[in-house]
Amino acid sequence: NFPAILDPEAQRVAAVTREILAENYLHFALERLELVEDKDGVTVKVRLSRSGSGELIDLDGKGVGLIDAVFEGLTRRFGA
C-alpha cells in the first residue's frame, strides 16, 4: 500500500517499481537532515532508517542543490 499523499500516477509508478525490483526494492524513512548551503553548493548529512529492519544509515553528500546532494550521498553509499 502506498501513502495517500501520492497521486494515482505516482502510486502506479511506485507499484511498477516494486514489482520490477522485487527483493532489491529498498524503502527508507528520513530520520534527520542537515543542510548547509553556500556559494559552492549544498552539503548534506542525512540519517535514514531502513523500513522493516530499522537499520540506520548515515550519508554525506555534496551537490548543486538538496536533491543532487542527497542523490550523490546515496550513490556513493550504495554504488551505481
mmCIF file with all atom_site columns, N, CA and C in Angstrom:
data_model
loop_
_atom_site.group_PDB
_atom_site.id
_atom_site.type_symbol
_atom_site.label_atom_id
_atom_site.label_alt_id
_atom_site.label_comp_id
_atom_site.label_asym_id
_atom_site.label_entity_id
_atom_site.label_seq_id
_atom_site.pdbx_PDB_ins_code
_atom_site.Cartn_x
_atom_site.Cartn_y
_atom_site.Cartn_z
_atom_site.occupancy
_atom_site.B_iso_or_equiv
_atom_site.pdbx_formal_charge
_atom_site.auth_seq_id
_atom_site.auth_comp_id
_atom_site.auth_asym_id
_atom_site.auth_atom_id
_atom_site.pdbx_PDB_model_num
ATOM 1   N N  . ASN A 1 1  ? 0.842  -1.193 0.000   1.00 0.00 ? 1  ASN A N  1
ATOM 2   C CA . ASN A 1 1  ? 0.000  0.000  0.000   1.00 0.00 ? 1  ASN A CA 1
ATOM 3   C C  . ASN A 1 1  ? 0.874  1.238  0.000   1.00 0.00 ? 1  ASN A C  1
ATOM 4   N N  . PHE A 1 2  ? 0.359  2.273  -0.624  1.00 0.00 ? 2  PHE A N  1
ATOM 5   C CA . PHE A 1 2  ? 1.126  3.493  -0.768  1.00 0.00 ? 2  PHE A CA 1
ATOM 6   C C  . PHE A 1 2  ? 0.439  4.624  -0.030  1.00 0.00 ? 2  PHE A C  1
ATOM 7   N N  . PRO A 1 3  ? 1.218  5.600  0.426   1.00 0.00 ? 3  PRO A N  1
ATOM 8   C CA . PRO A 1 3  ? 0.633  6.717  1.160   1.00 0.00 ? 3  PRO A CA 1
ATOM 9   C C  . PRO A 1 3  ? -0.402 7.459  0.330   1.00 0.00 ? 3  PRO A C  1
ATOM 10  N N  . ALA A 1 4  ? -1.418 7.957  1.000   1.00 0.00 ? 4  ALA A N  1
ATOM 11  C CA . ALA A 1 4  ? -2.471 8.712  0.332   1.00 0.00 ? 4  ALA A CA 1
ATOM 12  C C  . ALA A 1 4  ? -1.934 10.000 -0.278  1.00 0.00 ? 4  ALA A C  1
ATOM 13  N N  . ILE A 1 5  ? -0.750 10.414 0.150   1.00 0.00 ? 5  ILE A N  1
ATOM 14  C CA . ILE A 1 5  ? -0.156 11.641 -0.375  1.00 0.00 ? 5  ILE A CA 1
ATOM 15  C C  . ILE A 1 5  ? 0.201  11.499 -1.855  1.00 0.00 ? 5  ILE A C  1
ATOM 16  N N  . LEU A 1 6  ? 0.417  10.275 -2.321  1.00 0.00 ? 6  LEU A N  1
ATOM 17  C CA . LEU A 1 6  ? 0.763  10.048 -3.718  1.00 0.00 ? 6  LEU A CA 1
ATOM 18  C C  . LEU A 1 6  ? -0.473 10.139 -4.602  1.00 0.00 ? 6  LEU A C  1
ATOM 19  N N  . ASP A 1 7  ? -0.341 10.851 -5.725  1.00 0.00 ? 7  ASP A N  1
ATOM 20  C CA . ASP A 1 7  ? -1.444 10.898 -6.677  1.00 0.00 ? 7  ASP A CA 1
ATOM 21  C C  . ASP A 1 7  ? -1.531 9.551  -7.397  1.00 0.00 ? 7  ASP A C  1
ATOM 22  N N  . PRO A 1 8  ? -2.615 9.287  -8.112  1.00 0.00 ? 8  PRO A N  1
ATOM 23  C CA . PRO A 1 8  ? -2.787 7.973  -8.757  1.00 0.00 ? 8  PRO A CA 1
ATOM 24  C C  . PRO A 1 8  ? -1.637 7.564  -9.680  1.00 0.00 ? 8  PRO A C  1
ATOM 25  N N  . GLU A 1 9  ? -1.082 8.504  -10.435 1.00 0.00 ? 9  GLU A N  1
ATOM 26  C CA . GLU A 1 9  ? 0.022  8.174  -11.335 1.00 0.00 ? 9  GLU A CA 1
ATOM 27  C C  . GLU A 1 9  ? 1.270  7.799  -10.533 1.00 0.00 ? 9  GLU A C  1
ATOM 28  N N  . ALA A 1 10 ? 1.545  8.517  -9.463  1.00 0.00 ? 10 ALA A N  1
ATOM 29  C CA . ALA A 1 10 ? 2.700  8.200  -8.612  1.00 0.00 ? 10 ALA A CA 1
ATOM 30  C C  . ALA A 1 10 ? 2.511  6.839  -7.949  1.00 0.00 ? 10 ALA A C  1
ATOM 31  N N  . GLN A 1 11 ? 1.299  6.511  -7.570  1.00 0.00 ? 11 GLN A N  1
ATOM 32  C CA . GLN A 1 11 ? 1.017  5.197  -6.987  1.00 0.00 ? 11 GLN A CA 1
ATOM 33  C C  . GLN A 1 11 ? 1.274  4.093  -8.005  1.00 0.00 ? 11 GLN A C  1
ATOM 34  N N  . ARG A 1 12 ? 0.890  4.338  -9.256  1.00 0.00 ? 12 ARG A N  1
ATOM 35  C CA . ARG A 1 12 ? 1.123  3.350  -10.317 1.00 0.00 ? 12 ARG A CA 1
ATOM 36  C C  . ARG A 1 12 ? 2.617  3.151  -10.548 1.00 0.00 ? 12 ARG A C  1
ATOM 37  N N  . VAL A 1 13 ? 3.373  4.238  -10.597 1.00 0.00 ? 13 VAL A N  1
ATOM 38  C CA . VAL A 1 13 ? 4.822  4.152  -10.786 1.00 0.00 ? 13 VAL A CA 1
ATOM 39  C C  . VAL A 1 13 ? 5.466  3.416  -9.611  1.00 0.00 ? 13 VAL A C  1
ATOM 40  N N  . ALA A 1 14 ? 5.030  3.709  -8.392  1.00 0.00 ? 14 ALA A N  1
ATOM 41  C CA . ALA A 1 14 ? 5.573  3.034  -7.207  1.00 0.00 ? 14 ALA A CA 1
ATOM 42  C C  . ALA A 1 14 ? 5.292  1.534  -7.260  1.00 0.00 ? 14 ALA A C  1
ATOM 43  N N  . ALA A 1 15 ? 4.097  1.157  -7.698  1.00 0.00 ? 15 ALA A N  1
ATOM 44  C CA . ALA A 1 15 ? 3.741  -0.261 -7.785  1.00 0.00 ? 15 ALA A CA 1
ATOM 45  C C  . ALA A 1 15 ? 4.601  -0.977 -8.826  1.00 0.00 ? 15 ALA A C  1
ATOM 46  N N  . VAL A 1 16 ? 4.797  -0.354 -9.980  1.00 0.00 ? 16 VAL A N  1
ATOM 47  C CA . VAL A 1 16 ? 5.623  -0.955 -11.033 1.00 0.00 ? 16 VAL A CA 1
ATOM 48  C C  . VAL A 1 16 ? 7.075  -1.072 -10.555 1.00 0.00 ? 16 VAL A C  1
ATOM 49  N N  . THR A 1 17 ? 7.560  -0.049 -9.876  1.00 0.00 ? 17 THR A N  1
ATOM 50  C CA . THR A 1 17 ? 8.928  -0.068 -9.349  1.00 0.00 ? 17 THR A CA 1
ATOM 51  C C  . THR A 1 17 ? 9.119  -1.231 -8.384  1.00 0.00 ? 17 THR A C  1
ATOM 52  N N  . ARG A 1 18 ? 8.181  -1.400 -7.466  1.00 0.00 ? 18 ARG A N  1
ATOM 53  C CA . ARG A 1 18 ? 8.272  -2.507 -6.515  1.00 0.00 ? 18 ARG A CA 1
ATOM 54  C C  . ARG A 1 18 ? 8.223  -3.853 -7.229  1.00 0.00 ? 18 ARG A C  1
ATOM 55  N N  . GLU A 1 19 ? 7.373  -3.954 -8.242  1.00 0.00 ? 19 GLU A N  1
ATOM 56  C CA . GLU A 1 19 ? 7.244  -5.209 -8.981  1.00 0.00 ? 19 GLU A CA 1
ATOM 57  C C  . GLU A 1 19 ? 8.545  -5.547 -9.712  1.00 0.00 ? 19 GLU A C  1
ATOM 58  N N  . ILE A 1 20 ? 9.154  -4.563 -10.344 1.00 0.00 ? 20 ILE A N  1
ATOM 59  C CA . ILE A 1 20 ? 10.380 -4.790 -11.112 1.00 0.00 ? 20 ILE A CA 1
ATOM 60  C C  . ILE A 1 20 ? 11.557 -5.104 -10.189 1.00 0.00 ? 20 ILE A C  1
ATOM 61  N N  . LEU A 1 21 ? 11.698 -4.343 -9.118  1.00 0.00 ? 21 LEU A N  1
ATOM 62  C CA . LEU A 1 21 ? 12.851 -4.521 -8.233  1.00 0.00 ? 21 LEU A CA 1
ATOM 63  C C  . LEU A 1 21 ? 12.710 -5.702 -7.277  1.00 0.00 ? 21 LEU A C  1
ATOM 64  N N  . ALA A 1 22 ? 11.479 -6.092 -6.993  1.00 0.00 ? 22 ALA A N  1
ATOM 65  C CA . ALA A 1 22 ? 11.198 -7.229 -6.106  1.00 0.00 ? 22 ALA A CA 1
ATOM 66  C C  . ALA A 1 22 ? 12.012 -7.139 -4.819  1.00 0.00 ? 22 ALA A C  1
ATOM 67  N N  . GLU A 1 23 ? 12.861 -8.140 -4.554  1.00 0.00 ? 23 GLU A N  1
ATOM 68  C CA . GLU A 1 23 ? 13.607 -8.161 -3.284  1.00 0.00 ? 23 GLU A CA 1
ATOM 69  C C  . GLU A 1 23 ? 14.712 -7.103 -3.234  1.00 0.00 ? 23 GLU A C  1
ATOM 70  N N  . ASN A 1 24 ? 15.011 -6.453 -4.363  1.00 0.00 ? 24 ASN A N  1
ATOM 71  C CA . ASN A 1 24 ? 16.019 -5.393 -4.374  1.00 0.00 ? 24 ASN A CA 1
ATOM 72  C C  . ASN A 1 24 ? 15.433 -4.022 -4.037  1.00 0.00 ? 24 ASN A C  1
ATOM 73  N N  . TYR A 1 25 ? 14.121 -3.958 -3.848  1.00 0.00 ? 25 TYR A N  1
ATOM 74  C CA . TYR A 1 25 ? 13.459 -2.697 -3.502  1.00 0.00 ? 25 TYR A CA 1
ATOM 75  C C  . TYR A 1 25 ? 13.793 -2.329 -2.055  1.00 0.00 ? 25 TYR A C  1
ATOM 76  N N  . LEU A 1 26 ? 14.249 -1.117 -1.855  1.00 0.00 ? 26 LEU A N  1
ATOM 77  C CA . LEU A 1 26 ? 14.559 -0.621 -0.514  1.00 0.00 ? 26 LEU A CA 1
ATOM 78  C C  . LEU A 1 26 ? 13.683 0.588  -0.215  1.00 0.00 ? 26 LEU A C  1
ATOM 79  N N  . HIS A 1 27 ? 13.183 0.672  0.999   1.00 0.00 ? 27 HIS A N  1
ATOM 80  C CA . HIS A 1 27 ? 12.369 1.814  1.419   1.00 0.00 ? 27 HIS A CA 1
ATOM 81  C C  . HIS A 1 27 ? 12.983 2.389  2.677   1.00 0.00 ? 27 HIS A C  1
ATOM 82  N N  . PHE A 1 28 ? 13.148 3.700  2.694   1.00 0.00 ? 28 PHE A N  1
ATOM 83  C CA . PHE A 1 28 ? 13.765 4.374  3.827   1.00 0.00 ? 28 PHE A CA 1
ATOM 84  C C  . PHE A 1 28 ? 12.852 5.452  4.378   1.00 0.00 ? 28 PHE A C  1
ATOM 85  N N  . ALA A 1 29 ? 13.015 5.737  5.654   1.00 0.00 ? 29 ALA A N  1
ATOM 86  C CA . ALA A 1 29 ? 12.356 6.876  6.288   1.00 0.00 ? 29 ALA A CA 1
ATOM 87  C C  . ALA A 1 29 ? 13.443 7.871  6.681   1.00 0.00 ? 29 ALA A C  1
ATOM 88  N N  . LEU A 1 30 ? 13.152 9.138  6.527   1.00 0.00 ? 30 LEU A N  1
ATOM 89  C CA . LEU A 1 30 ? 14.098 10.181 6.893   1.00 0.00 ? 30 LEU A CA 1
ATOM 90  C C  . LEU A 1 30 ? 14.055 10.399 8.398   1.00 0.00 ? 30 LEU A C  1
ATOM 91  N N  . GLU A 1 31 ? 15.195 10.238 9.047   1.00 0.00 ? 31 GLU A N  1
ATOM 92  C CA . GLU A 1 31 ? 15.309 10.463 10.486  1.00 0.00 ? 31 GLU A CA 1
ATOM 93  C C  . GLU A 1 31 ? 15.870 11.847 10.787  1.00 0.00 ? 31 GLU A C  1
ATOM 94  N N  . ARG A 1 32 ? 16.855 12.283 9.999   1.00 0.00 ? 32 ARG A N  1
ATOM 95  C CA . ARG A 1 32 ? 17.493 13.579 10.231  1.00 0.00 ? 32 ARG A CA 1
ATOM 96  C C  . ARG A 1 32 ? 18.081 14.091 8.924   1.00 0.00 ? 32 ARG A C  1
ATOM 97  N N  . LEU A 1 33 ? 18.005 15.402 8.745   1.00 0.00 ? 33 LEU A N  1
ATOM 98  C CA . LEU A 1 33 ? 18.596 16.049 7.577   1.00 0.00 ? 33 LEU A CA 1
ATOM 99  C C  . LEU A 1 33 ? 19.262 17.335 8.027   1.00 0.00 ? 33 LEU A C  1
ATOM 100 N N  . GLU A 1 34 ? 20.556 17.454 7.751   1.00 0.00 ? 34 GLU A N  1
ATOM 101 C CA . GLU A 1 34 ? 21.293 18.692 7.992   1.00 0.00 ? 34 GLU A CA 1
ATOM 102 C C  . GLU A 1 34 ? 21.738 19.214 6.638   1.00 0.00 ? 34 GLU A C  1
ATOM 103 N N  . LEU A 1 35 ? 21.491 20.483 6.385   1.00 0.00 ? 35 LEU A N  1
ATOM 104 C CA . LEU A 1 35 ? 21.801 21.074 5.092   1.00 0.00 ? 35 LEU A CA 1
ATOM 105 C C  . LEU A 1 35 ? 22.571 22.366 5.311   1.00 0.00 ? 35 LEU A C  1
ATOM 106 N N  . VAL A 1 36 ? 23.672 22.513 4.579   1.00 0.00 ? 36 VAL A N  1
ATOM 107 C CA . VAL A 1 36 ? 24.434 23.757 4.581   1.00 0.00 ? 36 VAL A CA 1
ATOM 108 C C  . VAL A 1 36 ? 24.536 24.210 3.135   1.00 0.00 ? 36 VAL A C  1
ATOM 109 N N  . GLU A 1 37 ? 24.116 25.450 2.889   1.00 0.00 ? 37 GLU A N  1
ATOM 110 C CA . GLU A 1 37 ? 24.170 25.996 1.542   1.00 0.00 ? 37 GLU A CA 1
ATOM 111 C C  . GLU A 1 37 ? 25.111 27.195 1.547   1.00 0.00 ? 37 GLU A C  1
ATOM 112 N N  . ASP A 1 38 ? 26.043 27.201 0.600   1.00 0.00 ? 38 ASP A N  1
ATOM 113 C CA . ASP A 1 38 ? 26.945 28.338 0.448   1.00 0.00 ? 38 ASP A CA 1
ATOM 114 C C  . ASP A 1 38 ? 27.162 28.596 -1.031  1.00 0.00 ? 38 ASP A C  1
ATOM 115 N N  . LYS A 1 39 ? 28.106 29.481 -1.352  1.00 0.00 ? 39 LYS A N  1
ATOM 116 C CA . LYS A 1 39 ? 28.331 29.843 -2.755  1.00 0.00 ? 39 LYS A CA 1
ATOM 117 C C  . LYS A 1 39 ? 28.802 28.683 -3.615  1.00 0.00 ? 39 LYS A C  1
ATOM 118 N N  . ASP A 1 40 ? 29.337 27.627 -2.982  1.00 0.00 ? 40 ASP A N  1
ATOM 119 C CA . ASP A 1 40 ? 29.838 26.474 -3.725  1.00 0.00 ? 40 ASP A CA 1
ATOM 120 C C  . ASP A 1 40 ? 28.795 25.381 -3.931  1.00 0.00 ? 40 ASP A C  1
ATOM 121 N N  . GLY A 1 41 ? 27.635 25.499 -3.293  1.00 0.00 ? 41 GLY A N  1
ATOM 122 C CA . GLY A 1 41 ? 26.586 24.490 -3.445  1.00 0.00 ? 41 GLY A CA 1
ATOM 123 C C  . GLY A 1 41 ? 25.997 24.086 -2.117  1.00 0.00 ? 41 GLY A C  1
ATOM 124 N N  . VAL A 1 42 ? 25.574 22.848 -2.041  1.00 0.00 ? 42 VAL A N  1
ATOM 125 C CA . VAL A 1 42 ? 24.894 22.324 -0.853  1.00 0.00 ? 42 VAL A CA 1
ATOM 126 C C  . VAL A 1 42 ? 25.645 21.112 -0.329  1.00 0.00 ? 42 VAL A C  1
ATOM 127 N N  . THR A 1 43 ? 25.784 21.057 0.977   1.00 0.00 ? 43 THR A N  1
ATOM 128 C CA . THR A 1 43 ? 26.338 19.890 1.653   1.00 0.00 ? 43 THR A CA 1
ATOM 129 C C  . THR A 1 43 ? 25.263 19.366 2.590   1.00 0.00 ? 43 THR A C  1
ATOM 130 N N  . VAL A 1 44 ? 25.047 18.042 2.576   1.00 0.00 ? 44 VAL A N  1
ATOM 131 C CA . VAL A 1 44 ? 24.034 17.444 3.444   1.00 0.00 ? 44 VAL A CA 1
ATOM 132 C C  . VAL A 1 44 ? 24.627 16.324 4.282   1.00 0.00 ? 44 VAL A C  1
ATOM 133 N N  . LYS A 1 45 ? 24.049 16.154 5.451   1.00 0.00 ? 45 LYS A N  1
ATOM 134 C CA . LYS A 1 45 ? 24.245 14.978 6.289   1.00 0.00 ? 45 LYS A CA 1
ATOM 135 C C  . LYS A 1 45 ? 22.854 14.430 6.518   1.00 0.00 ? 45 LYS A C  1
ATOM 136 N N  . VAL A 1 46 ? 22.656 13.171 6.174   1.00 0.00 ? 46 VAL A N  1
ATOM 137 C CA . VAL A 1 46 ? 21.329 12.556 6.220   1.00 0.00 ? 46 VAL A CA 1
ATOM 138 C C  . VAL A 1 46 ? 21.404 11.276 7.047   1.00 0.00 ? 46 VAL A C  1
ATOM 139 N N  . ARG A 1 47 ? 20.414 11.066 7.884   1.00 0.00 ? 47 ARG A N  1
ATOM 140 C CA . ARG A 1 47 ? 20.270 9.785  8.575   1.00 0.00 ? 47 ARG A CA 1
ATOM 141 C C  . ARG A 1 47 ? 18.935 9.197  8.130   1.00 0.00 ? 47 ARG A C  1
ATOM 142 N N  . LEU A 1 48 ? 19.001 7.988  7.587   1.00 0.00 ? 48 LEU A N  1
ATOM 143 C CA . LEU A 1 48 ? 17.824 7.259  7.134   1.00 0.00 ? 48 LEU A CA 1
ATOM 144 C C  . LEU A 1 48 ? 17.656 6.017  7.993   1.00 0.00 ? 48 LEU A C  1
ATOM 145 N N  . SER A 1 49 ? 16.421 5.572  8.142   1.00 0.00 ? 49 SER A N  1
ATOM 146 C CA . SER A 1 49 ? 16.195 4.262  8.739   1.00 0.00 ? 49 SER A CA 1
ATOM 147 C C  . SER A 1 49 ? 15.564 3.386  7.670   1.00 0.00 ? 49 SER A C  1
ATOM 148 N N  . ARG A 1 50 ? 16.078 2.179  7.568   1.00 0.00 ? 50 ARG A N  1
ATOM 149 C CA . ARG A 1 50 ? 15.570 1.240  6.563   1.00 0.00 ? 50 ARG A CA 1
ATOM 150 C C  . ARG A 1 50 ? 14.299 0.607  7.094   1.00 0.00 ? 50 ARG A C  1
ATOM 151 N N  . SER A 1 51 ? 13.221 0.766  6.358   1.00 0.00 ? 51 SER A N  1
ATOM 152 C CA . SER A 1 51 ? 11.936 0.214  6.769   1.00 0.00 ? 51 SER A CA 1
ATOM 153 C C  . SER A 1 51 ? 12.024 -1.296 6.885   1.00 0.00 ? 51 SER A C  1
ATOM 154 N N  . GLY A 1 52 ? 11.415 -1.815 7.920   1.00 0.00 ? 52 GLY A N  1
ATOM 155 C CA . GLY A 1 52 ? 11.413 -3.250 8.146   1.00 0.00 ? 52 GLY A CA 1
ATOM 156 C C  . GLY A 1 52 ? 12.507 -3.692 9.092   1.00 0.00 ? 52 GLY A C  1
ATOM 157 N N  . SER A 1 53 ? 13.745 -3.206 8.854   1.00 0.00 ? 53 SER A N  1
ATOM 158 C CA . SER A 1 53 ? 14.862 -3.644 9.704   1.00 0.00 ? 53 SER A CA 1
ATOM 159 C C  . SER A 1 53 ? 15.210 -2.620 10.778  1.00 0.00 ? 53 SER A C  1
ATOM 160 N N  . GLY A 1 54 ? 14.874 -1.354 10.543  1.00 0.00 ? 54 GLY A N  1
ATOM 161 C CA . GLY A 1 54 ? 15.232 -0.304 11.476  1.00 0.00 ? 54 GLY A CA 1
ATOM 162 C C  . GLY A 1 54 ? 16.693 0.102  11.404  1.00 0.00 ? 54 GLY A C  1
ATOM 163 N N  . GLU A 1 55 ? 17.462 -0.503 10.486  1.00 0.00 ? 55 GLU A N  1
ATOM 164 C CA . GLU A 1 55 ? 18.874 -0.179 10.320  1.00 0.00 ? 55 GLU A CA 1
ATOM 165 C C  . GLU A 1 55 ? 19.031 1.315  10.029  1.00 0.00 ? 55 GLU A C  1
ATOM 166 N N  . LEU A 1 56 ? 19.964 1.963  10.723  1.00 0.00 ? 56 LEU A N  1
ATOM 167 C CA . LEU A 1 56 ? 20.240 3.376  10.488  1.00 0.00 ? 56 LEU A CA 1
ATOM 168 C C  . LEU A 1 56 ? 21.387 3.521  9.506   1.00 0.00 ? 56 LEU A C  1
ATOM 169 N N  . ILE A 1 57 ? 21.226 4.434  8.556   1.00 0.00 ? 57 ILE A N  1
ATOM 170 C CA . ILE A 1 57 ? 22.225 4.661  7.528   1.00 0.00 ? 57 ILE A CA 1
ATOM 171 C C  . ILE A 1 57 ? 22.530 6.148  7.492   1.00 0.00 ? 57 ILE A C  1
ATOM 172 N N  . ASP A 1 58 ? 23.807 6.496  7.646   1.00 0.00 ? 58 ASP A N  1
ATOM 173 C CA . ASP A 1 58 ? 24.243 7.880  7.576   1.00 0.00 ? 58 ASP A CA 1
ATOM 174 C C  . ASP A 1 58 ? 24.886 8.145  6.232   1.00 0.00 ? 58 ASP A C  1
ATOM 175 N N  . LEU A 1 59 ? 24.504 9.263  5.617   1.00 0.00 ? 59 LEU A N  1
ATOM 176 C CA . LEU A 1 59 ? 25.039 9.654  4.317   1.00 0.00 ? 59 LEU A CA 1
ATOM 177 C C  . LEU A 1 59 ? 25.567 11.074 4.389   1.00 0.00 ? 59 LEU A C  1
ATOM 178 N N  . ASP A 1 60 ? 26.609 11.351 3.622   1.00 0.00 ? 60 ASP A N  1
ATOM 179 C CA . ASP A 1 60 ? 27.105 12.703 3.405   1.00 0.00 ? 60 ASP A CA 1
ATOM 180 C C  . ASP A 1 60 ? 27.099 12.926 1.908   1.00 0.00 ? 60 ASP A C  1
ATOM 181 N N  . GLY A 1 61 ? 26.684 14.101 1.480   1.00 0.00 ? 61 GLY A N  1
ATOM 182 C CA . GLY A 1 61 ? 26.677 14.378 0.057   1.00 0.00 ? 61 GLY A CA 1
ATOM 183 C C  . GLY A 1 61 ? 26.881 15.845 -0.246  1.00 0.00 ? 61 GLY A C  1
ATOM 184 N N  . LYS A 1 62 ? 27.330 16.113 -1.467  1.00 0.00 ? 62 LYS A N  1
ATOM 185 C CA . LYS A 1 62 ? 27.523 17.477 -1.948  1.00 0.00 ? 62 LYS A CA 1
ATOM 186 C C  . LYS A 1 62 ? 26.918 17.577 -3.332  1.00 0.00 ? 62 LYS A C  1
ATOM 187 N N  . GLY A 1 63 ? 26.355 18.740 -3.641  1.00 0.00 ? 63 GLY A N  1
ATOM 188 C CA . GLY A 1 63 ? 25.779 18.942 -4.959  1.00 0.00 ? 63 GLY A CA 1
ATOM 189 C C  . GLY A 1 63 ? 25.376 20.378 -5.169  1.00 0.00 ? 63 GLY A C  1
ATOM 190 N N  . VAL A 1 64 ? 24.701 20.625 -6.283  1.00 0.00 ? 64 VAL A N  1
ATOM 191 C CA . VAL A 1 64 ? 24.271 21.980 -6.605  1.00 0.00 ? 64 VAL A CA 1
ATOM 192 C C  . VAL A 1 64 ? 22.958 22.341 -5.909  1.00 0.00 ? 64 VAL A C  1
ATOM 193 N N  . GLY A 1 65 ? 22.291 21.357 -5.350  1.00 0.00 ? 65 GLY A N  1
ATOM 194 C CA . GLY A 1 65 ? 21.047 21.568 -4.622  1.00 0.00 ? 65 GLY A CA 1
ATOM 195 C C  . GLY A 1 65 ? 20.786 20.388 -3.708  1.00 0.00 ? 65 GLY A C  1
ATOM 196 N N  . LEU A 1 66 ? 19.686 20.459 -2.972  1.00 0.00 ? 66 LEU A N  1
ATOM 197 C CA . LEU A 1 66 ? 19.346 19.421 -1.994  1.00 0.00 ? 66 LEU A CA 1
ATOM 198 C C  . LEU A 1 66 ? 19.250 18.040 -2.637  1.00 0.00 ? 66 LEU A C  1
ATOM 199 N N  . ILE A 1 67 ? 18.462 17.908 -3.689  1.00 0.00 ? 67 ILE A N  1
ATOM 200 C CA . ILE A 1 67 ? 18.252 16.604 -4.329  1.00 0.00 ? 67 ILE A CA 1
ATOM 201 C C  . ILE A 1 67 ? 19.564 16.060 -4.875  1.00 0.00 ? 67 ILE A C  1
ATOM 202 N N  . ASP A 1 68 ? 20.339 16.901 -5.522  1.00 0.00 ? 68 ASP A N  1
ATOM 203 C CA . ASP A 1 68 ? 21.625 16.486 -6.083  1.00 0.00 ? 68 ASP A CA 1
ATOM 204 C C  . ASP A 1 68 ? 22.565 15.996 -4.981  1.00 0.00 ? 68 ASP A C  1
ATOM 205 N N  . ALA A 1 69 ? 22.607 16.700 -3.862  1.00 0.00 ? 69 ALA A N  1
ATOM 206 C CA . ALA A 1 69 ? 23.495 16.323 -2.754  1.00 0.00 ? 69 ALA A CA 1
ATOM 207 C C  . ALA A 1 69 ? 23.062 15.003 -2.119  1.00 0.00 ? 69 ALA A C  1
ATOM 208 N N  . VAL A 1 70 ? 21.758 14.825 -1.913  1.00 0.00 ? 70 VAL A N  1
ATOM 209 C CA . VAL A 1 70 ? 21.268 13.571 -1.330  1.00 0.00 ? 70 VAL A CA 1
ATOM 210 C C  . VAL A 1 70 ? 21.520 12.416 -2.305  1.00 0.00 ? 70 VAL A C  1
ATOM 211 N N  . PHE A 1 71 ? 21.249 12.624 -3.580  1.00 0.00 ? 71 PHE A N  1
ATOM 212 C CA . PHE A 1 71 ? 21.478 11.580 -4.574  1.00 0.00 ? 71 PHE A CA 1
ATOM 213 C C  . PHE A 1 71 ? 22.957 11.185 -4.622  1.00 0.00 ? 71 PHE A C  1
ATOM 214 N N  . GLU A 1 72 ? 23.837 12.164 -4.544  1.00 0.00 ? 72 GLU A N  1
ATOM 215 C CA . GLU A 1 72 ? 25.274 11.886 -4.554  1.00 0.00 ? 72 GLU A CA 1
ATOM 216 C C  . GLU A 1 72 ? 25.649 11.019 -3.332  1.00 0.00 ? 72 GLU A C  1
ATOM 217 N N  . GLY A 1 73 ? 25.085 11.348 -2.187  1.00 0.00 ? 73 GLY A N  1
ATOM 218 C CA . GLY A 1 73 ? 25.345 10.552 -0.998  1.00 0.00 ? 73 GLY A CA 1
ATOM 219 C C  . GLY A 1 73 ? 24.807 9.128  -1.115  1.00 0.00 ? 73 GLY A C  1
ATOM 220 N N  . LEU A 1 74 ? 23.620 8.985  -1.671  1.00 0.00 ? 74 LEU A N  1
ATOM 221 C CA . LEU A 1 74 ? 23.026 7.655  -1.864  1.00 0.00 ? 74 LEU A CA 1
ATOM 222 C C  . LEU A 1 74 ? 23.845 6.812  -2.831  1.00 0.00 ? 74 LEU A C  1
ATOM 223 N N  . THR A 1 75 ? 24.257 7.404  -3.951  1.00 0.00 ? 75 THR A N  1
ATOM 224 C CA . THR A 1 75 ? 25.005 6.622  -4.941  1.00 0.00 ? 75 THR A CA 1
ATOM 225 C C  . THR A 1 75 ? 26.400 6.272  -4.421  1.00 0.00 ? 75 THR A C  1
ATOM 226 N N  . ARG A 1 76 ? 26.996 7.145  -3.620  1.00 0.00 ? 76 ARG A N  1
ATOM 227 C CA . ARG A 1 76 ? 28.290 6.811  -3.030  1.00 0.00 ? 76 ARG A CA 1
ATOM 228 C C  . ARG A 1 76 ? 28.141 5.686  -2.021  1.00 0.00 ? 76 ARG A C  1
ATOM 229 N N  . ARG A 1 77 ? 27.056 5.690  -1.275  1.00 0.00 ? 77 ARG A N  1
ATOM 230 C CA . ARG A 1 77 ? 26.831 4.674  -0.240  1.00 0.00 ? 77 ARG A CA 1
ATOM 231 C C  . ARG A 1 77 ? 26.454 3.311  -0.839  1.00 0.00 ? 77 ARG A C  1
ATOM 232 N N  . PHE A 1 78 ? 25.559 3.338  -1.841  1.00 0.00 ? 78 PHE A N  1
ATOM 233 C CA . PHE A 1 78 ? 25.018 2.087  -2.389  1.00 0.00 ? 78 PHE A CA 1
ATOM 234 C C  . PHE A 1 78 ? 25.597 1.721  -3.733  1.00 0.00 ? 78 PHE A C  1
ATOM 235 N N  . GLY A 1 79 ? 26.412 2.585  -4.314  1.00 0.00 ? 79 GLY A N  1
ATOM 236 C CA . GLY A 1 79 ? 27.054 2.291  -5.596  1.00 0.00 ? 79 GLY A CA 1
ATOM 237 C C  . GLY A 1 79 ? 26.098 2.408  -6.756  1.00 0.00 ? 79 GLY A C  1
ATOM 238 N N  . ALA A 1 80 ? 26.654 2.775  -7.871  1.00 0.00 ? 80 ALA A N  1
ATOM 239 C CA . ALA A 1 80 ? 25.827 2.897  -9.084  1.00 0.00 ? 80 ALA A CA 1
ATOM 240 C C  . ALA A 1 80 ? 26.644 2.524  -10.300 1.00 0.00 ? 80 ALA A C  1
#
